[in-house]
Short mmCIF file of C-alpha atoms in Angstrom, two decimals:
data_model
loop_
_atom_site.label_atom_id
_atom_site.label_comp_id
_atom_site.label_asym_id
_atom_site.label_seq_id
_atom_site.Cartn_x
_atom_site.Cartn_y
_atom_site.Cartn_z
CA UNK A 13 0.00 0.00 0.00
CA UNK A 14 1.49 3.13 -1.24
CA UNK A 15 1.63 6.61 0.98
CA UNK A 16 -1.55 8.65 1.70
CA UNK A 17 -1.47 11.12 -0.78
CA UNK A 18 -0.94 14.65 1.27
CA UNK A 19 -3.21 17.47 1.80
CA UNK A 20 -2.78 20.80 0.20
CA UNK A 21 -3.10 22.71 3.28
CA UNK A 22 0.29 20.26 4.40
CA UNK A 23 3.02 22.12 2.33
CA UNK A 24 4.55 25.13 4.15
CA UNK A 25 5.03 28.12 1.39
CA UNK A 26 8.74 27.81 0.89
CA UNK A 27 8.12 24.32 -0.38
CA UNK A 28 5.10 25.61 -2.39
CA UNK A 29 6.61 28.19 -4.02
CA UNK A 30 10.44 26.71 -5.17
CA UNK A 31 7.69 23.42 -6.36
CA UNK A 32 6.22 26.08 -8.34
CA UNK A 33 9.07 27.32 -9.70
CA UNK A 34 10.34 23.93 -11.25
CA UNK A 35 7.91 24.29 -13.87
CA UNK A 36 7.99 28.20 -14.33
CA UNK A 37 11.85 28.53 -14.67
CA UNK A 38 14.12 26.05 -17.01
CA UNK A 39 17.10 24.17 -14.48
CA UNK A 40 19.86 26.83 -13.75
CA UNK A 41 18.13 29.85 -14.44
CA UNK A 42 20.75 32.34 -13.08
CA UNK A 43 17.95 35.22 -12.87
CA UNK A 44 15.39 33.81 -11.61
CA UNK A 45 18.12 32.00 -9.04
CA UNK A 46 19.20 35.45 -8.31
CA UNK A 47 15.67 36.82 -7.60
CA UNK A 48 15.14 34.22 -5.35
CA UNK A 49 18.31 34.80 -3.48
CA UNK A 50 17.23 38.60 -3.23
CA UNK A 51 13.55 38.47 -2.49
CA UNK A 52 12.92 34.63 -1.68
CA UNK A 53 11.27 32.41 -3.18
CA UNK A 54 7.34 32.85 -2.32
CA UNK A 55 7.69 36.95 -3.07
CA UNK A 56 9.17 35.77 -6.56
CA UNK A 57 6.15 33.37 -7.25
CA UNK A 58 3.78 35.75 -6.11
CA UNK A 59 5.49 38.54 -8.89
CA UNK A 60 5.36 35.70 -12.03
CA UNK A 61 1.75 35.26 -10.47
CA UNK A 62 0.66 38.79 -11.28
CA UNK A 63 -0.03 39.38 -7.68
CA UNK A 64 3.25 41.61 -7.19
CA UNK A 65 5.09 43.94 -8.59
CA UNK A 66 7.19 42.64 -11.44
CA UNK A 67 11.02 42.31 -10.74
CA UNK A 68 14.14 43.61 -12.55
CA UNK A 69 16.31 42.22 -14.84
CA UNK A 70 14.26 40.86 -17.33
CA UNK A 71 13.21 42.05 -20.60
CA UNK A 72 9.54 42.18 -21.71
CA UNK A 73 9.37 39.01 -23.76
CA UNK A 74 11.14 37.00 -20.65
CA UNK A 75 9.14 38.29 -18.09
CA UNK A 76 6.29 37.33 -19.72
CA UNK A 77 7.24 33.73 -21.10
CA UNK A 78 7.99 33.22 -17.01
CA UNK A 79 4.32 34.61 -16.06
CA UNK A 80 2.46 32.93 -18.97
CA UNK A 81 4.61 29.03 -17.16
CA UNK A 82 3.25 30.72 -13.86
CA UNK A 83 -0.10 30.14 -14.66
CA UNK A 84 0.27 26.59 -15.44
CA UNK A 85 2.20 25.78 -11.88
CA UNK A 86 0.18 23.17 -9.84
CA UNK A 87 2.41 22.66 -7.07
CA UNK A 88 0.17 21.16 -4.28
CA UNK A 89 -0.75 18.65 -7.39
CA UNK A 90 2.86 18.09 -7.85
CA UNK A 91 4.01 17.60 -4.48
CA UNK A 92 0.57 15.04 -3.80
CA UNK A 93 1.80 13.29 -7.27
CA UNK A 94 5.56 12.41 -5.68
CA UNK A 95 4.26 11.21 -2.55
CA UNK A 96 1.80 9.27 -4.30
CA UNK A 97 5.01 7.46 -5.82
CA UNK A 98 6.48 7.19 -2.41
CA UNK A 99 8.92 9.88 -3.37
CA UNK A 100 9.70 13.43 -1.78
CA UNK A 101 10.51 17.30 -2.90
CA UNK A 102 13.64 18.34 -1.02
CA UNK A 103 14.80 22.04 -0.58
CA UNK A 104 17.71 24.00 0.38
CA UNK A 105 17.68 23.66 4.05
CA UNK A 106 16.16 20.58 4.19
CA UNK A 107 18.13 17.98 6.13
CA UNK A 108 18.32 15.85 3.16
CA UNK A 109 19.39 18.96 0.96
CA UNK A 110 23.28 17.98 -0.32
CA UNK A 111 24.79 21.41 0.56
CA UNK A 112 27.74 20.88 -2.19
CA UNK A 113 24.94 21.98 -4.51
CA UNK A 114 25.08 25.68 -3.35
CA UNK A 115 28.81 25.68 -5.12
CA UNK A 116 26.48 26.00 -7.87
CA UNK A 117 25.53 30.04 -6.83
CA UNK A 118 22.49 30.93 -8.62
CA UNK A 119 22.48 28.16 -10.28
CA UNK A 120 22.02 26.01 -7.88
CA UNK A 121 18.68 23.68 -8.11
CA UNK A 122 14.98 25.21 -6.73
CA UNK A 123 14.50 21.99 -5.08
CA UNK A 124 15.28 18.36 -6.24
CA UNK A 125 12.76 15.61 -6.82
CA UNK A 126 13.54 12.40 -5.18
CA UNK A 127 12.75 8.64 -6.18
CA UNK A 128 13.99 6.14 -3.35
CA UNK A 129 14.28 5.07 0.41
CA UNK A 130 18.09 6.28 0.85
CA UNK A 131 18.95 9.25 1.75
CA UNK A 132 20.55 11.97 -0.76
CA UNK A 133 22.93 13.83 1.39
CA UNK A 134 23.99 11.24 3.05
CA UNK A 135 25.26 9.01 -0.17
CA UNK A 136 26.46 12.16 -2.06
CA UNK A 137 28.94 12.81 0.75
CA UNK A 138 30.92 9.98 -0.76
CA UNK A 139 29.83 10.04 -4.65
CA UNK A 140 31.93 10.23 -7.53
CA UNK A 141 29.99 10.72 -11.19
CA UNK A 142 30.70 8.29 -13.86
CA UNK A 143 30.09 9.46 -17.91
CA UNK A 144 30.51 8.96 -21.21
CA UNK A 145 29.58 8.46 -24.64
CA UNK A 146 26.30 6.97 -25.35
CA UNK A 147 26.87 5.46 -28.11
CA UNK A 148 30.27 3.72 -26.41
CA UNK A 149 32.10 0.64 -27.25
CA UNK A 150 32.68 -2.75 -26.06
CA UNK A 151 35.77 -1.64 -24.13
CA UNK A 152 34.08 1.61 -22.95
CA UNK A 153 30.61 -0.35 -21.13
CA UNK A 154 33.32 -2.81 -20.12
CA UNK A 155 35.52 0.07 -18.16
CA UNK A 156 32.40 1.76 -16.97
CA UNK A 157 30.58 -1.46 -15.56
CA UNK A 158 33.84 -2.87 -13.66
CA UNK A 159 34.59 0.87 -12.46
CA UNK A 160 31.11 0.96 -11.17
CA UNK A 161 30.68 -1.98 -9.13
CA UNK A 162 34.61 -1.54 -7.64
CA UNK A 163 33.58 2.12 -6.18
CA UNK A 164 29.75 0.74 -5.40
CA UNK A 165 32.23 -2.87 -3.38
CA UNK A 166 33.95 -0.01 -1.77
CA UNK A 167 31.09 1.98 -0.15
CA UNK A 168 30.83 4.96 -3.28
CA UNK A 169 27.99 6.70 -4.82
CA UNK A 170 27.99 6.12 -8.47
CA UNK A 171 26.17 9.07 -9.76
CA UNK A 172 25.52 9.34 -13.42
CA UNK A 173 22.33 10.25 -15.93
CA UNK A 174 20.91 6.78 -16.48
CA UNK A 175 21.37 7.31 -20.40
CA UNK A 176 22.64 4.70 -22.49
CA UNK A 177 26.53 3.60 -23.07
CA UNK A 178 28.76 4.38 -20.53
CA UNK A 179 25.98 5.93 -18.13
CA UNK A 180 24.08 2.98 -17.92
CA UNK A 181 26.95 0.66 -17.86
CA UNK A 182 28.27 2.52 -14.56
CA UNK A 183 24.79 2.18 -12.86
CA UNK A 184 24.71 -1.58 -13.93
CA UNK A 185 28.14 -2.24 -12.27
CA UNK A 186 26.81 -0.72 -8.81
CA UNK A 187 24.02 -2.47 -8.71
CA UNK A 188 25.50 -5.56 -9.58
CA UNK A 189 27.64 -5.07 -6.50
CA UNK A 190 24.26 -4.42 -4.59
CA UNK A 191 25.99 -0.52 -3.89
CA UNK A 192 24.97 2.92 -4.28
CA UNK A 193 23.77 4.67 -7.31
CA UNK A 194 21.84 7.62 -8.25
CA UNK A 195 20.50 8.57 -11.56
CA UNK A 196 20.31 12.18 -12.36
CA UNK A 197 17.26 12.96 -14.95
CA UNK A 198 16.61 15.56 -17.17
CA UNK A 199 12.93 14.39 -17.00
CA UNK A 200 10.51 14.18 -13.98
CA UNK A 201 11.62 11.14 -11.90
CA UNK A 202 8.28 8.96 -13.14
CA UNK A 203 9.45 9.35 -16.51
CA UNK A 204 11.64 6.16 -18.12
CA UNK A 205 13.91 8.02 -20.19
CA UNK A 206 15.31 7.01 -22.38
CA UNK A 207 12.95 4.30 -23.37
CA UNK A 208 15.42 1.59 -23.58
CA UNK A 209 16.42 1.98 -19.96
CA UNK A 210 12.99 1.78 -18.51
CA UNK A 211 13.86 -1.58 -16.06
CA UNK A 212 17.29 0.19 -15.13
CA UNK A 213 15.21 3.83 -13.88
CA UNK A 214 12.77 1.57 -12.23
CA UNK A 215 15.57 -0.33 -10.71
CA UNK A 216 17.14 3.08 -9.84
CA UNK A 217 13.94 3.95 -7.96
CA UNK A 218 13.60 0.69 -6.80
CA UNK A 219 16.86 0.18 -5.28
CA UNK A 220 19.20 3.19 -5.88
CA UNK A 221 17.68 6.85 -6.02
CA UNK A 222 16.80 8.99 -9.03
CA UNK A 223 16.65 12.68 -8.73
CA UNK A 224 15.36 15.12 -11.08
CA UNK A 225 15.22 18.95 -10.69
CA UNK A 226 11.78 18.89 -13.28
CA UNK A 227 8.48 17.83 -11.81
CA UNK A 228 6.56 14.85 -11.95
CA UNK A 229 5.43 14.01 -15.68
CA UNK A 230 8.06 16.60 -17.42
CA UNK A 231 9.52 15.32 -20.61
CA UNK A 232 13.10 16.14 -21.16
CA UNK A 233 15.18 18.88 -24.20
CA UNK A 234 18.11 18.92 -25.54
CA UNK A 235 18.87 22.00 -23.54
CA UNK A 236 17.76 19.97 -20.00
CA UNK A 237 20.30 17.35 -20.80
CA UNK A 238 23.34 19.78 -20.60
CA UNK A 239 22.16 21.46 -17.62
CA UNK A 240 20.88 18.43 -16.14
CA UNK A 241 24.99 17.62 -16.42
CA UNK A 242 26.10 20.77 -13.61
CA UNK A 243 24.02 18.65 -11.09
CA UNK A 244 26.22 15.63 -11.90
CA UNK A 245 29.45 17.35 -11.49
CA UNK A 246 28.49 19.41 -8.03
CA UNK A 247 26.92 16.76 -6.16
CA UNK A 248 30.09 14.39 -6.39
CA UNK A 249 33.51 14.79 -5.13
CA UNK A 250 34.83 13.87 -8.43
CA UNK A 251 33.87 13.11 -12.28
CA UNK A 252 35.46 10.12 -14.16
CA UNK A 253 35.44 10.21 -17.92
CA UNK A 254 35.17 6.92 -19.65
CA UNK A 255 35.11 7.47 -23.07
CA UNK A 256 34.05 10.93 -24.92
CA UNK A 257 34.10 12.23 -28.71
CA UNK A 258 35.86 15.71 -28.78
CA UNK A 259 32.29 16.81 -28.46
CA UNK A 260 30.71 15.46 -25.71
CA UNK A 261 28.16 15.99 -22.87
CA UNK A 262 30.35 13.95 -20.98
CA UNK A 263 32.74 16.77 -21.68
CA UNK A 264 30.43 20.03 -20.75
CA UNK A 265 30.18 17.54 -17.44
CA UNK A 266 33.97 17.70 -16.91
CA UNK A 267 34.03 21.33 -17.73
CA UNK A 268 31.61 21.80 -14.65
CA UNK A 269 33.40 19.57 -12.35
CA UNK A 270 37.10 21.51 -13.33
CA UNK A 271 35.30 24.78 -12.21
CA UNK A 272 33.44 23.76 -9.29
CA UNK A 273 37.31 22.50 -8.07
CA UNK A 274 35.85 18.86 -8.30
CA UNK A 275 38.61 16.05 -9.06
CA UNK A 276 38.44 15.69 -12.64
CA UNK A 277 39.37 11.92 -13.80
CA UNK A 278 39.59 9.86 -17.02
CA UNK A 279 39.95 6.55 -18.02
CA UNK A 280 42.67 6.46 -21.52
CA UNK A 281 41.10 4.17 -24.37
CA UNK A 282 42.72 3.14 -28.00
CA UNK A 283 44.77 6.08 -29.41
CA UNK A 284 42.81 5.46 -32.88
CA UNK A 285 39.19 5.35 -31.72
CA UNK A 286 37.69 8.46 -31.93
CA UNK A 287 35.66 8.14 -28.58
CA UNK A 288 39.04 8.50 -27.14
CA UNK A 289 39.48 11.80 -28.46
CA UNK A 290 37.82 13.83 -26.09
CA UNK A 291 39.52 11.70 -22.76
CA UNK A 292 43.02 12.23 -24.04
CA UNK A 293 42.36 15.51 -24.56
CA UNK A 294 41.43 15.81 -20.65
CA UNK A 295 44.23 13.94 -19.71
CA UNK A 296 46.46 16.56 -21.54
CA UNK A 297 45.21 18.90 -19.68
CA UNK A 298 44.31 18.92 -15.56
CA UNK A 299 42.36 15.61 -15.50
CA UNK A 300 44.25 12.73 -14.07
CA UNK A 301 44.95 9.14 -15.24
CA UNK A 302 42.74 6.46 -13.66
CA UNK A 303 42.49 2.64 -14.47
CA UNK A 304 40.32 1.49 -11.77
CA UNK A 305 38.60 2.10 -8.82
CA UNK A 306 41.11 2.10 -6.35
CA UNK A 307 43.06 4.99 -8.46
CA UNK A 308 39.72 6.58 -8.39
CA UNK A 309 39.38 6.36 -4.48
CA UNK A 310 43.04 7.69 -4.21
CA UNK A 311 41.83 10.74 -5.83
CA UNK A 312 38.38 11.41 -3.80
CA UNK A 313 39.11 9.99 -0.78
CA UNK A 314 40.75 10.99 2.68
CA UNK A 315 44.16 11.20 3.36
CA UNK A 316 45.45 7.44 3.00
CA UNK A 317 43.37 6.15 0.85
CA UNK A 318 45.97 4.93 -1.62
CA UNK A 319 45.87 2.63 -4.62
CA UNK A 320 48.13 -0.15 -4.05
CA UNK A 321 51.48 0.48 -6.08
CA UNK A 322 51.73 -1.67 -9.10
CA UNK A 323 54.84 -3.55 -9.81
CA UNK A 324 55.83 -6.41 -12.96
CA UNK A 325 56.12 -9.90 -12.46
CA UNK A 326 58.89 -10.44 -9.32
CA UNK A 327 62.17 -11.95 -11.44
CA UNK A 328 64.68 -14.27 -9.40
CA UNK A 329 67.46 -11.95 -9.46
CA UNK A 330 65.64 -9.40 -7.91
CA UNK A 331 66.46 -11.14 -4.59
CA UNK A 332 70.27 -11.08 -5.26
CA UNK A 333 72.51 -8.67 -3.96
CA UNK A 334 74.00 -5.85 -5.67
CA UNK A 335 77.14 -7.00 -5.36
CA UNK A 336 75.59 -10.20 -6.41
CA UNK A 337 73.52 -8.60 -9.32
CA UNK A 338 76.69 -7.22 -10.33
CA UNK A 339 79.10 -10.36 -10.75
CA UNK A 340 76.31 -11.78 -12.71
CA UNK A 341 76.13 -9.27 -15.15
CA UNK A 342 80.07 -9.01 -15.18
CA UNK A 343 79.51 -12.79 -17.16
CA UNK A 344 79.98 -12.70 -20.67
CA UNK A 345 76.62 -13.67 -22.68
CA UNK A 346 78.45 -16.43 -24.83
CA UNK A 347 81.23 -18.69 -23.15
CA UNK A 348 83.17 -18.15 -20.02
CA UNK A 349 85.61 -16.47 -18.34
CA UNK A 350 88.17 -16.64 -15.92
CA UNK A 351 87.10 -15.20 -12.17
CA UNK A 352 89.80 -12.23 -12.86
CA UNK A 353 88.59 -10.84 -15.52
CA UNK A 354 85.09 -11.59 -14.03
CA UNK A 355 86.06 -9.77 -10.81
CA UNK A 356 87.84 -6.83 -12.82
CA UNK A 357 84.43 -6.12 -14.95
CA UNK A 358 82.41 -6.45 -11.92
CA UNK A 359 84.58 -3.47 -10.24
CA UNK A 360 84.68 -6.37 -7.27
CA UNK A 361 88.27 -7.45 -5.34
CA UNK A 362 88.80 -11.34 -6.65
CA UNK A 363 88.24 -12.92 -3.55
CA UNK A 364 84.54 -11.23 -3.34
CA UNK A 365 83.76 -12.11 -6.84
CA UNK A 366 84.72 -15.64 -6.25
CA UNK A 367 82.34 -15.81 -3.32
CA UNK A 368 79.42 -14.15 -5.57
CA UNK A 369 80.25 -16.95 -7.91
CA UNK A 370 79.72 -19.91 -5.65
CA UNK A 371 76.59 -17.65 -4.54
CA UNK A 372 75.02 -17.42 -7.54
CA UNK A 373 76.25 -21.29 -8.39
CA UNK A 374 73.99 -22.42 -5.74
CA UNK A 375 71.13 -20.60 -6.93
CA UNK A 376 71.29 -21.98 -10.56
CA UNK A 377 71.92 -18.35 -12.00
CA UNK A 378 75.72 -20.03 -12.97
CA UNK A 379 77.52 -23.09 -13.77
CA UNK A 380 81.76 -23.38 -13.29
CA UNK A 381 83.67 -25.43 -16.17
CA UNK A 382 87.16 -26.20 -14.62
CA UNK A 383 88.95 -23.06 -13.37
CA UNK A 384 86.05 -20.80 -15.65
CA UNK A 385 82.30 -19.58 -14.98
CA UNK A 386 79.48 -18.98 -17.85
CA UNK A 387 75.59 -18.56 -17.44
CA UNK A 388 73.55 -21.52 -16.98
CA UNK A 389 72.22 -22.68 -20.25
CA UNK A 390 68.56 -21.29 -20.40
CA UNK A 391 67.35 -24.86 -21.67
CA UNK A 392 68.07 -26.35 -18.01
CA UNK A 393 65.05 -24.45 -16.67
CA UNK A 394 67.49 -21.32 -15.32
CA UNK A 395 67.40 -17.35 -15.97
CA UNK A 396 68.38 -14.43 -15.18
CA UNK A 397 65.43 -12.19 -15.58
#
């Protein structure tokens, strides 16, 4: 049984009003934002309403575009609609309100919708946003779905739009790994967009959270997809690029993040694939290199948090000693030699190189032939890698 649907006379007027002005302003409007920062947000609904004096700033044909969207805002029908769908409107101030978001200035969202039990502050504390190309490749979903579910194993947010390729690839990884995720529309949070990724939004809501600054039932633009992108970048600590075209929303994402002072991350593909492009170009600039999720964590995390440090395949005479690792290298490649002239190329007094020898004898690195020492014969199951 789903949540009593509320009662008009149950939403205080701050809530009302920044409802209201999801549908009567686009996502980051910097004026309006500003207006509301000035006058707040009820005396600004009340001005697009026609029941106060009209406010500054805008010219004639804006002010009245904003009043003519004023006059179709139902917010008491939108707030009843999300808690019919078990979900929630949360505002600035709210204790559920992710207070990285105000990085965003006027820009920053009126309020958010929200689909899912979890709460939004509390998994955007430790979030990092994962994009890409849509239309990515094998190698790109593959990245993105083992980079999701290694930050989601590790207690991270995966935030991303819930759009095909590499968006819905990170989403899939962190809930394979039964971790965090949020999906950030640019539609209301009941609407499965894109169509193809219906079952992954509804497993979103079901599971995850989706979060939407539009309200219930509103269809996304192209215009809502790139703003819908600032959201991404400020609620997370840090953006990872996995795969991008030289033009890219992932890229207008990683702009954000770079001027919000967000870690900015990306994950290097094939030099000659052109979904590489745009990543490589990040990585020449102040974007950093990252290969998994640990190298991800490194970046985001507290102090500590390291990536373990990567090292080749351990070699046998990495155990010898220098002197040791010397005398060995002071044997010539074909044949052998006399101790001498093995001691005199090894910089080494005789009697030391002569001990080395019978060292390096016992390990199988050598083999002696009378009075002379040579390498032993790679074929008898011996090297000195």
């Amino acid at each position: 049984m789903g949540p009593t649907p509320a009662e008009p006379g149950q939403f205080e007027p701050e809530r009302l009003a920044r409802a209201a002005l999801t549908r009567i302003a686009e996502p980051g409007d910097e004026l309006v934002g500003r207006w509301v920062a000035i006058y707040g947000a009820c005396e600004v609904v009340e001005a697009l309403s026609g029941n106060g004096p009209s406010l500054t700033g805008a010219g004639e044909r804006r002010w009245a575009g904003l009043r003519l969207r004023a006059t179709r805002a139902r917010p008491h029908g939108d707030l009843t609609a999300i808690a019919g769908i078990g979900g929630r409107f949360v505002c600035p101030g709210d204790a559920e309100w992710p207070r990285q978001l105000d990085d965003l200035g006027h820009a920053r969202p009126f309020g958010l919708w929200v689909r899912g039990a979890p709460s939004l502050r509390v998994w955007a504390l430790r979030s990092v946003a994962v994009v890409g190309a849509r239309a990515c490749t094998e190698y790109g979903a593959h990245c993105a779905t083992v980079l999701g579910a290694g930050l989601a194993e590790q207690g991270w947010t995966v935030v991303s739009g819930a759009a095909y390729g590499v968006d819905a690839a990170a989403h899939r990884g962190a809930l394979a790994a039964r971790g965090p995720t949020v999906g950030v529309l640019a539609c209301g949070v009941d609407v499965g967009y894109p169509p193809g990724n219906q079952e992954l939004i509804r497993a979103l809501g079901e599971r995850g959270l989706l979060v939407a600054e539009l309200p219930p039932g509103d269809h996304p633009t192209r215009s809502r997809f790139v703003l819908r992108n600032r959201v991404i970048a400020a609620l997370t600590r840090g953006t990872v690029v996995v795969e991008a075209a030289l033009r890219s929303g992932a890229l207008v994402t990683a702009r954000r993040a770079l001027g919000l002072g967000r870690h900015l991350m990306g994950m290097p593909g094939p030099v000659t694939s052109g979904l590489s492009q745009g990543v490589h170009q990040l990585l020449r600039g102040e974007a950093t290199v990252v290969t998994d999720a640990a190298e991800v964590i490194e970046q985001v995390g507290m102090m500590g948090e390291l990536a373990p440090e990567r090292r080749g395949p351990a070699v046998p005479r990495d155990a010898l000693s220098p002197i040791a690792a010397r005398v060995l290298e002071a044997l010539p490649g074909r044949g052998a030699s006399d101790p001498a002239r093995i001691a005199c190329s090894a910089g080494v007094p005789p009697g030391e190189a002569l001990a080395r020898l019978h060292e390096l004898r016992a390990l199988g690195f050598v083999e002696r032939e009378g009075d002379r020492w040579q390498l032993t014969p790679r074929r008898k199951g011996h090297s000195i890698g």
